PDB file of C-alpha atoms and ligand atoms in Angstrom:
ATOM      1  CA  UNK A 615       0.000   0.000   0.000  1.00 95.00           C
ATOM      2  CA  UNK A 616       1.141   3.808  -0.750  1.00 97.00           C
ATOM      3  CA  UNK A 617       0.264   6.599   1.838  1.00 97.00           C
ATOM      4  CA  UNK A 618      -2.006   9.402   0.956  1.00 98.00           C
ATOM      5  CA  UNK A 619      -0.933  13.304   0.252  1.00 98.00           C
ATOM      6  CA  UNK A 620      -3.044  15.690   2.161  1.00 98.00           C
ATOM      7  CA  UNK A 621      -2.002  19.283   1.226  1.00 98.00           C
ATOM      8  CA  UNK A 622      -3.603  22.239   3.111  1.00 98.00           C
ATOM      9  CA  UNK A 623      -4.229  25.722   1.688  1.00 98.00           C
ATOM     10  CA  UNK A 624      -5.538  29.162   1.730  1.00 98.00           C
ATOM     11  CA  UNK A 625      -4.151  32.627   3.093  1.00 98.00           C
ATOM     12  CA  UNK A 626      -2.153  33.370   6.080  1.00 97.00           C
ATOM     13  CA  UNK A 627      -5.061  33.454   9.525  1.00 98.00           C
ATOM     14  CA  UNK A 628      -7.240  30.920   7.582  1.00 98.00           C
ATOM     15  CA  UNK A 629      -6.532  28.213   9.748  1.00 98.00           C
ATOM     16  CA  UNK A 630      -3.941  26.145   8.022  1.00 98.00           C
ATOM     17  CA  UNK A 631      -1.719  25.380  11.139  1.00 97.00           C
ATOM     18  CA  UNK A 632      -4.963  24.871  13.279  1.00 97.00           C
ATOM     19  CA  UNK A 633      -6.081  22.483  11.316  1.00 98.00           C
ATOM     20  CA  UNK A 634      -3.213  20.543  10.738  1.00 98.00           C
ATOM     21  CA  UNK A 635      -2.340  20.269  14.029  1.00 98.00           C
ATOM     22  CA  UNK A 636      -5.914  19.183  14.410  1.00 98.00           C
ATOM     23  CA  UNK A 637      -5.100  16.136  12.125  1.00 98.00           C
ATOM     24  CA  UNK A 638      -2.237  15.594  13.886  1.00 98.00           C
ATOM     25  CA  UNK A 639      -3.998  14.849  16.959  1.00 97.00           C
ATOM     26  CA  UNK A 640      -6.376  13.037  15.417  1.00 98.00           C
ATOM     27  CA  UNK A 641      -3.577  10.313  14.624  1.00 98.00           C
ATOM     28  CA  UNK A 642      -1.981   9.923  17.496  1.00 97.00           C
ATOM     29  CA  UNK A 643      -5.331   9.406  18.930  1.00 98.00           C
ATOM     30  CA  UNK A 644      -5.542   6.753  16.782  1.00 98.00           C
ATOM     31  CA  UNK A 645      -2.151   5.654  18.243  1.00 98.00           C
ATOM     32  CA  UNK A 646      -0.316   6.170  15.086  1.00 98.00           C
ATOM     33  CA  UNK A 647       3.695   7.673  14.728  1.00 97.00           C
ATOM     34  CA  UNK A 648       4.089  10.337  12.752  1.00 97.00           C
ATOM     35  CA  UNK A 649       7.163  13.113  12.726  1.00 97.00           C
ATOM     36  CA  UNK A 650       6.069  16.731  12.257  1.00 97.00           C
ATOM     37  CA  UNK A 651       8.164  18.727  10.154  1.00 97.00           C
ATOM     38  CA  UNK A 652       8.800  22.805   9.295  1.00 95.00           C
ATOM     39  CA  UNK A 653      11.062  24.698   7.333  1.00 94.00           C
ATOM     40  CA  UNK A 654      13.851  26.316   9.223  1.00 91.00           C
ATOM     41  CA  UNK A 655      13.381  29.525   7.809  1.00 78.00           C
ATOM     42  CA  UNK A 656      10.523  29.935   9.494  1.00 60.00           C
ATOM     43  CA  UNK A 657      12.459  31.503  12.526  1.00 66.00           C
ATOM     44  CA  UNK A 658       9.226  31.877  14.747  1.00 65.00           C
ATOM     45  CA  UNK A 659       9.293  29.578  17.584  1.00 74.00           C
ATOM     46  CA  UNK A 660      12.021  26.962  15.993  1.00 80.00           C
ATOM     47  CA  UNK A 661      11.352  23.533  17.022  1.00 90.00           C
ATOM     48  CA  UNK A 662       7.538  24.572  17.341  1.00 91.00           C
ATOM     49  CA  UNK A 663       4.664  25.087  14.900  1.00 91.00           C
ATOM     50  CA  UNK A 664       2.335  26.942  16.801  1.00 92.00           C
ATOM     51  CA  UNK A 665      -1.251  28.197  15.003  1.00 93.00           C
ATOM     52  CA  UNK A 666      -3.022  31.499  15.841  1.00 93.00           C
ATOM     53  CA  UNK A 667      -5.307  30.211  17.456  1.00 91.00           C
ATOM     54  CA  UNK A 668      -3.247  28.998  20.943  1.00 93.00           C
ATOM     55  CA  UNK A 669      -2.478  25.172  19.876  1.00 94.00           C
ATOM     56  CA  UNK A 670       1.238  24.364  19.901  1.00 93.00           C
ATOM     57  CA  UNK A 671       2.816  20.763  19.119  1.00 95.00           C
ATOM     58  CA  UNK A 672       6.643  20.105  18.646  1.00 95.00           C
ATOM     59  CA  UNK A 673       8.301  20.148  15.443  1.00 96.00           C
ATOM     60  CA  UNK A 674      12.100  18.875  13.698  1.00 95.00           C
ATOM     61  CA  UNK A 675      12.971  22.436  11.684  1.00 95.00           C
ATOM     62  CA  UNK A 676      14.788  21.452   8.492  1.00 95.00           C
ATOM     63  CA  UNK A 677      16.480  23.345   6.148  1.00 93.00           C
ATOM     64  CA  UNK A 678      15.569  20.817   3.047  1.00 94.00           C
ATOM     65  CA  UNK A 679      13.097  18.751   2.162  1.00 95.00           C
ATOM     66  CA  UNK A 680      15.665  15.814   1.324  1.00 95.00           C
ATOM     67  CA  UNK A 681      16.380  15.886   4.965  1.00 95.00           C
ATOM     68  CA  UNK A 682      13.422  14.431   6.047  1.00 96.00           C
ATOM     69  CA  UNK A 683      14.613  11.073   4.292  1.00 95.00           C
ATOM     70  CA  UNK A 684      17.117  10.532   6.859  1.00 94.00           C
ATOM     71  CA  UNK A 685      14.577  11.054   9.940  1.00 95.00           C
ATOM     72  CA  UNK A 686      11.608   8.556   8.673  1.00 93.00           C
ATOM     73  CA  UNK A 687      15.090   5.318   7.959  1.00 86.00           C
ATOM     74  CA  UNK A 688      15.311   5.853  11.455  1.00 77.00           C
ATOM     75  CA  UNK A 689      12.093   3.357  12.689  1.00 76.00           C
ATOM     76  CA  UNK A 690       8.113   2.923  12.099  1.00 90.00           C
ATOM     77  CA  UNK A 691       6.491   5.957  10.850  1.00 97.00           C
ATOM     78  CA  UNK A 692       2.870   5.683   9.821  1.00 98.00           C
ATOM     79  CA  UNK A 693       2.634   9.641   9.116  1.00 98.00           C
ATOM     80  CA  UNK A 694       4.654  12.778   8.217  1.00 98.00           C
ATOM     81  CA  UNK A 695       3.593  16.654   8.458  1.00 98.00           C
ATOM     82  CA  UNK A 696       4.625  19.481   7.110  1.00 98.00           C
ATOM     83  CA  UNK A 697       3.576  23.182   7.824  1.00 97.00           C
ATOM     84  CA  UNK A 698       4.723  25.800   5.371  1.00 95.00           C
ATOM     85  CA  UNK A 699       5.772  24.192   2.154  1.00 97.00           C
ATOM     86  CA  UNK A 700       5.428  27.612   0.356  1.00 96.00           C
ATOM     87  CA  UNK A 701       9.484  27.660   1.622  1.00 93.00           C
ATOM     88  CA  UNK A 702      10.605  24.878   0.169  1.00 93.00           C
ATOM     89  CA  UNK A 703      12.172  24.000  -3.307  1.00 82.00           C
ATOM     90  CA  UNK A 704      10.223  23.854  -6.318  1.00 82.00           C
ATOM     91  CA  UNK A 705      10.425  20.284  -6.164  1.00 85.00           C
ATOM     92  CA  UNK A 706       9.650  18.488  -3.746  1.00 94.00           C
ATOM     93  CA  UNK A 707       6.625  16.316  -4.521  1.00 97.00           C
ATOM     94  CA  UNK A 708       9.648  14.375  -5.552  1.00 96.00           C
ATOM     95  CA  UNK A 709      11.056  13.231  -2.528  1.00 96.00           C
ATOM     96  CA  UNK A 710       8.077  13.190  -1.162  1.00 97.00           C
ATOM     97  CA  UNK A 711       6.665  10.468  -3.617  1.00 97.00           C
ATOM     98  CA  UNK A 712       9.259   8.737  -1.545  1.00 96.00           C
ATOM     99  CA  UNK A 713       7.991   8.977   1.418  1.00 97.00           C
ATOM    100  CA  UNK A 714       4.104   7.498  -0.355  1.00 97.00           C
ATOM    101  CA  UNK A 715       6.158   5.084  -1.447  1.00 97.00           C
ATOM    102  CA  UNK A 716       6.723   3.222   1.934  1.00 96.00           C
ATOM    103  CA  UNK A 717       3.045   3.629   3.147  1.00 97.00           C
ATOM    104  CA  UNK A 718       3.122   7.221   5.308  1.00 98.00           C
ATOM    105  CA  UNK A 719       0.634   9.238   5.164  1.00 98.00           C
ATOM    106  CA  UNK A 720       2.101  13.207   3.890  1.00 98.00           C
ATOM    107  CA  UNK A 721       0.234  16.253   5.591  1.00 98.00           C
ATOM    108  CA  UNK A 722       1.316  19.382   4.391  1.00 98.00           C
ATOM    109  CA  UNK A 723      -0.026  23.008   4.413  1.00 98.00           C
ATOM    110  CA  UNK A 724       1.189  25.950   2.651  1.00 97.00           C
ATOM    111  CA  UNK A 725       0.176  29.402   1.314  1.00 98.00           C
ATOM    112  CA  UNK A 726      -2.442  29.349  -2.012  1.00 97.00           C
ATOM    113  CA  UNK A 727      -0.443  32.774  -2.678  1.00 97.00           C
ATOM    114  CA  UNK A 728       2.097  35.092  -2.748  1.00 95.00           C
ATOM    115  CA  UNK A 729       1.233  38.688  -1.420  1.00 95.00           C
ATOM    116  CA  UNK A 730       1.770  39.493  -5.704  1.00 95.00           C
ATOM    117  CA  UNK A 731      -1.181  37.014  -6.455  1.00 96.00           C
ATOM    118  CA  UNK A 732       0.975  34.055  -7.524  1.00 95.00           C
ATOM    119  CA  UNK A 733       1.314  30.769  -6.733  1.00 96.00           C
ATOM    120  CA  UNK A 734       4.373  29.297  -5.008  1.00 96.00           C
ATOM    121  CA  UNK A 735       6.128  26.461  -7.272  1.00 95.00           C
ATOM    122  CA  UNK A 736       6.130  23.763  -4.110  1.00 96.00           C
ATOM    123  CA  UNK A 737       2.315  24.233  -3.662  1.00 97.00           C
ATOM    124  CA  UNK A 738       1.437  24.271  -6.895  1.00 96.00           C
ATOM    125  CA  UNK A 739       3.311  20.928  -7.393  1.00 95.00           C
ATOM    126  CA  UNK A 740       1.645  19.074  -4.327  1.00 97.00           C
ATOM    127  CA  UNK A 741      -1.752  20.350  -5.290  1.00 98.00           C
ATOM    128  CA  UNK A 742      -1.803  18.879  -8.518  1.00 97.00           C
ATOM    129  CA  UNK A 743      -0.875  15.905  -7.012  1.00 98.00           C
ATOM    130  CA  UNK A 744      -2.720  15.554  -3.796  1.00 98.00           C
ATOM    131  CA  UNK A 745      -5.399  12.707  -2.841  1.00 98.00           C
ATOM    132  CA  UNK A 746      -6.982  15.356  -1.227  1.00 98.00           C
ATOM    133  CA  UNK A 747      -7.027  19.172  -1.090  1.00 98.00           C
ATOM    134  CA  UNK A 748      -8.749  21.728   1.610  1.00 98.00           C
ATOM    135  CA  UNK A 749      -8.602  25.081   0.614  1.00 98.00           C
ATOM    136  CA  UNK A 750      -9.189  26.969   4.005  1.00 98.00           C
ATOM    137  CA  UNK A 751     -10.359  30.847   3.984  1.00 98.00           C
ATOM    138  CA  UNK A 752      -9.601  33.357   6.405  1.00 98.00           C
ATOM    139  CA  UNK A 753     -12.341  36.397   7.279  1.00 98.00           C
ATOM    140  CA  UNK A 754     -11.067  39.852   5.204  1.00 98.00           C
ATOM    141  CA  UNK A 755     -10.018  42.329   7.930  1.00 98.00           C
ATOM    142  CA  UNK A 756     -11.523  44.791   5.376  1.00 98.00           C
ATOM    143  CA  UNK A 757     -14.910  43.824   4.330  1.00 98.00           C
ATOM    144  CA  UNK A 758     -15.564  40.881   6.523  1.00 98.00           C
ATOM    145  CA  UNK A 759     -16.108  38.084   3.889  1.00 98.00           C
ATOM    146  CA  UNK A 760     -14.186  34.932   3.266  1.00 98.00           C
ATOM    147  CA  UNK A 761     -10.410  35.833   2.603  1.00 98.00           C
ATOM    148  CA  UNK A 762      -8.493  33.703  -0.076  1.00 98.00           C
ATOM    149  CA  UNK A 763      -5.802  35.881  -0.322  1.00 98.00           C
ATOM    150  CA  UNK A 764      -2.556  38.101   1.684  1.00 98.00           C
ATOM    151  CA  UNK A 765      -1.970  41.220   1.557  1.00 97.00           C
ATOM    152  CA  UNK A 766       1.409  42.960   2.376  1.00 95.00           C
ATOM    153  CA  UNK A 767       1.241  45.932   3.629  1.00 95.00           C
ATOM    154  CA  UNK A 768       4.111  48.206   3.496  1.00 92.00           C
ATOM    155  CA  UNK A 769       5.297  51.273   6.518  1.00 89.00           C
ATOM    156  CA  UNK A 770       5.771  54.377   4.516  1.00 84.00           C
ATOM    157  CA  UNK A 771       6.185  57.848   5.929  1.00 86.00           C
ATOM    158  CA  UNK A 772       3.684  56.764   8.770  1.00 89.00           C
ATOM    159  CA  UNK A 773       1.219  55.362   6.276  1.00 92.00           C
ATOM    160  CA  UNK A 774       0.301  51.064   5.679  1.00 94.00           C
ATOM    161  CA  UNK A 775       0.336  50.901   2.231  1.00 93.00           C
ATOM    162  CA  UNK A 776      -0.060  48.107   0.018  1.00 96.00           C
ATOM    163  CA  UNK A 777       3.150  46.563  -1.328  1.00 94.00           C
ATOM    164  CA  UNK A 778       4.558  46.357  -4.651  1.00 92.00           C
ATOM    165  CA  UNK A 779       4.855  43.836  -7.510  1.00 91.00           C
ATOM    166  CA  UNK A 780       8.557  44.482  -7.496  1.00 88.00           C
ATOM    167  CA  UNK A 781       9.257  43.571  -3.352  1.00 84.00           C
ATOM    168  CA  UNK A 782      11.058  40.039  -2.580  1.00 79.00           C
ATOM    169  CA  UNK A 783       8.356  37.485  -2.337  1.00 76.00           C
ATOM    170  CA  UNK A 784       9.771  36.229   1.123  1.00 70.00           C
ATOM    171  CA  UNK A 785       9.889  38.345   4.056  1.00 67.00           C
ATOM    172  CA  UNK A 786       8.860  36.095   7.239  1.00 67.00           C
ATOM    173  CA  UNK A 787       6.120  37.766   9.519  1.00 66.00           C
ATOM    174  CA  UNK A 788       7.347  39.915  12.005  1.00 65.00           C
ATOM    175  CA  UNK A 789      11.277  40.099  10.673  1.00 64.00           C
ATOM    176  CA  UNK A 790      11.119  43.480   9.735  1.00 70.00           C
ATOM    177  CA  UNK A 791       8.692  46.311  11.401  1.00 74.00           C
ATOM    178  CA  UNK A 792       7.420  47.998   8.345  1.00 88.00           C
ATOM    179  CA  UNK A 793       5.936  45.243   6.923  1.00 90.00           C
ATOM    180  CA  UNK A 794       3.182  43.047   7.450  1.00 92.00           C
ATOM    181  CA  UNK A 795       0.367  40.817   6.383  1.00 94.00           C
ATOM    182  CA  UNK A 796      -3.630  40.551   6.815  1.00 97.00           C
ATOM    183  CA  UNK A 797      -6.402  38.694   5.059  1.00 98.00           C
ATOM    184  CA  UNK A 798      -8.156  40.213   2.481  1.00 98.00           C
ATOM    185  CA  UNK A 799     -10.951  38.997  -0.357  1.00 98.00           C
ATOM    186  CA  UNK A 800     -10.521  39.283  -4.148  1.00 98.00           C
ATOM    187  CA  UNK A 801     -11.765  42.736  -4.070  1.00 98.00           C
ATOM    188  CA  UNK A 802     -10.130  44.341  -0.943  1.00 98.00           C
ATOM    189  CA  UNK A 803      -7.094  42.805  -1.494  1.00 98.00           C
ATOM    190  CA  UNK A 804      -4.043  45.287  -3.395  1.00 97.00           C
ATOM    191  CA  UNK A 805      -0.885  45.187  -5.314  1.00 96.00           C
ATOM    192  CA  UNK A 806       0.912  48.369  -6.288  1.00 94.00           C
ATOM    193  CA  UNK A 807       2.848  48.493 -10.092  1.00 91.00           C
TER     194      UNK A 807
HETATM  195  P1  LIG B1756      -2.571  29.979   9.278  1.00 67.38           P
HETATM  196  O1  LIG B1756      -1.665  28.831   9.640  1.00 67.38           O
HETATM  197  O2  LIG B1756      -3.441  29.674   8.095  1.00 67.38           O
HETATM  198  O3  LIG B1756      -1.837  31.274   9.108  1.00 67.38           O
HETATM  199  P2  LIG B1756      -3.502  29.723  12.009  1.00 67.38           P
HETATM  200  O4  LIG B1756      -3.947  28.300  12.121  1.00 67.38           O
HETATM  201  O5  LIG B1756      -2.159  30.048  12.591  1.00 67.38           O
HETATM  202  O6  LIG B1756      -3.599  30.186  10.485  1.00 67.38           O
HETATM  203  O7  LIG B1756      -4.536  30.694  12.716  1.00 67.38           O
HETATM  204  C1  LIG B1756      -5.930  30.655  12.490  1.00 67.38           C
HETATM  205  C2  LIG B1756      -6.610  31.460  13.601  1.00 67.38           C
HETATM  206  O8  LIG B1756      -6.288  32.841  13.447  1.00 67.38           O
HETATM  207  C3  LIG B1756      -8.095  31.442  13.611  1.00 67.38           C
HETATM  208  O9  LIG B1756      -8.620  30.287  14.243  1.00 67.38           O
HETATM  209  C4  LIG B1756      -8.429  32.688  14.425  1.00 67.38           C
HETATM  210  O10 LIG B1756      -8.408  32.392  15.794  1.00 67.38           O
HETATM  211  C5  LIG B1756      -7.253  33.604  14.153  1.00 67.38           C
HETATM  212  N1  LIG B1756      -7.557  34.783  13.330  1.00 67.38           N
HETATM  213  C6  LIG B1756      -7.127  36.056  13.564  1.00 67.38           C
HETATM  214  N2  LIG B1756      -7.514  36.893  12.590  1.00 67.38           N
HETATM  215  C7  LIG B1756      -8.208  36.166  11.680  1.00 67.38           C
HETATM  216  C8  LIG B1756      -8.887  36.483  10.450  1.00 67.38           C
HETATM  217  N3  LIG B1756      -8.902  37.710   9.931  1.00 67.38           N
HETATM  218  N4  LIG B1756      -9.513  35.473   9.798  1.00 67.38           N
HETATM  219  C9  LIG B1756      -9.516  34.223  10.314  1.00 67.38           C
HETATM  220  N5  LIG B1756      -8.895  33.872  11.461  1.00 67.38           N
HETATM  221  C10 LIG B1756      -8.248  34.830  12.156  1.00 67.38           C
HETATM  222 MG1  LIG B1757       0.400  28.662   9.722  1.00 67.38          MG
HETATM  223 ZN1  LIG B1758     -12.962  42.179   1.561  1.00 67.38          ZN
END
């Protein structure tokens, strides 16, 4: 038997995190092993993925996805999860067919989109691929309906504005003070030339 690919997705505050730690739980419930996995340049918390919301469970921060090979050799592993695969490599459903391969079970969530409106190489390949998909929306800070979408926002001259399609397209949440992300819908949400 192969294991199934569960991918996760939506904006940032839409629940991803939440709800795969929710899954977790679930598992080990069900008295199953599973590793739990983020990227390490995801310098919030380091060996923790935490969600919004309060819930907390331990994590192995790696800086590859290849490295996760090494961890699963290691004994019985019915499961793996990973939060945040936007920061990954473009290819990892690769090495992760690996891991299907010997019968665990992949949980991953990631962002839908960058704050430009595009899609992020390492989600787009997992979603195409998936057995199955959630798409998970988070409530528009501006107008109050369903969010599938980030918006940066931008510190200039005392003013949030929105950012630009020229900015980097990773800048971790909270690393620099004149930037930040919300929520937004398809028609509240803005991207400057
Ligand atoms: P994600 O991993 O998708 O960024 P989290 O799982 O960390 O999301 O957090 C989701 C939680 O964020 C929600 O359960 C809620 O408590 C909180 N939250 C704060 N602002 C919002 C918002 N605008 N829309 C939805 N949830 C929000
Ligand atoms: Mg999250
Ligand atoms: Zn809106």
């Amino acid at each position: 038997m192969k294991g199934r690919l569960e991918i996760i997705i939506g904006p940032m505050y839409s629940g991803k995190t939440e709800e795969l730690i929710r899954r977790i739980i679930r598992r080990r419930i069900a008295k199953q092993e599973g590793l739990v996995f983020k990227p390490v340049i995801d310098t919030r918390d380091k060996s923790l993925v935490k969600s919004r919301a309060g819930t907390v469970i331990e994590a192995i921060p790696i800086s590859q996805i290849s490295d996760i090979l090494k961890y699963i050799e290691k004994g019985k592993v019915n499961f793996i999860s990973i939060d945040e695969i936007q920061f990954f490599s473009e290819t990892i459903y690769d090495i992760l067919e690996n891991v299907l391969n010997k019968n665990i079970d992949v949980l991953s969530s990631g962002l839908n989109l960058d704050f430009k409106g595009e899609p992020f190489k390492s989600v787009e390949d997992l979603v195409i691929r998936a057995d199955d998909i959630t798409l998970l929306k988070a409530v528009c800070v501006v107008c109050g309906k369903d969010a599938t979408r980030t918006q940066r926002l931008v510190l200039k001259n005392g003013n949030w504005l929105p950012a630009s399609k020229r900015d980097d397209v990773i800048l971790i949440d909270g690393s620099i003070e004149s930037v930040k992300y919300e929520p937004r819908c398809r028609d509240c949400w803005e991207i400057l030339d």
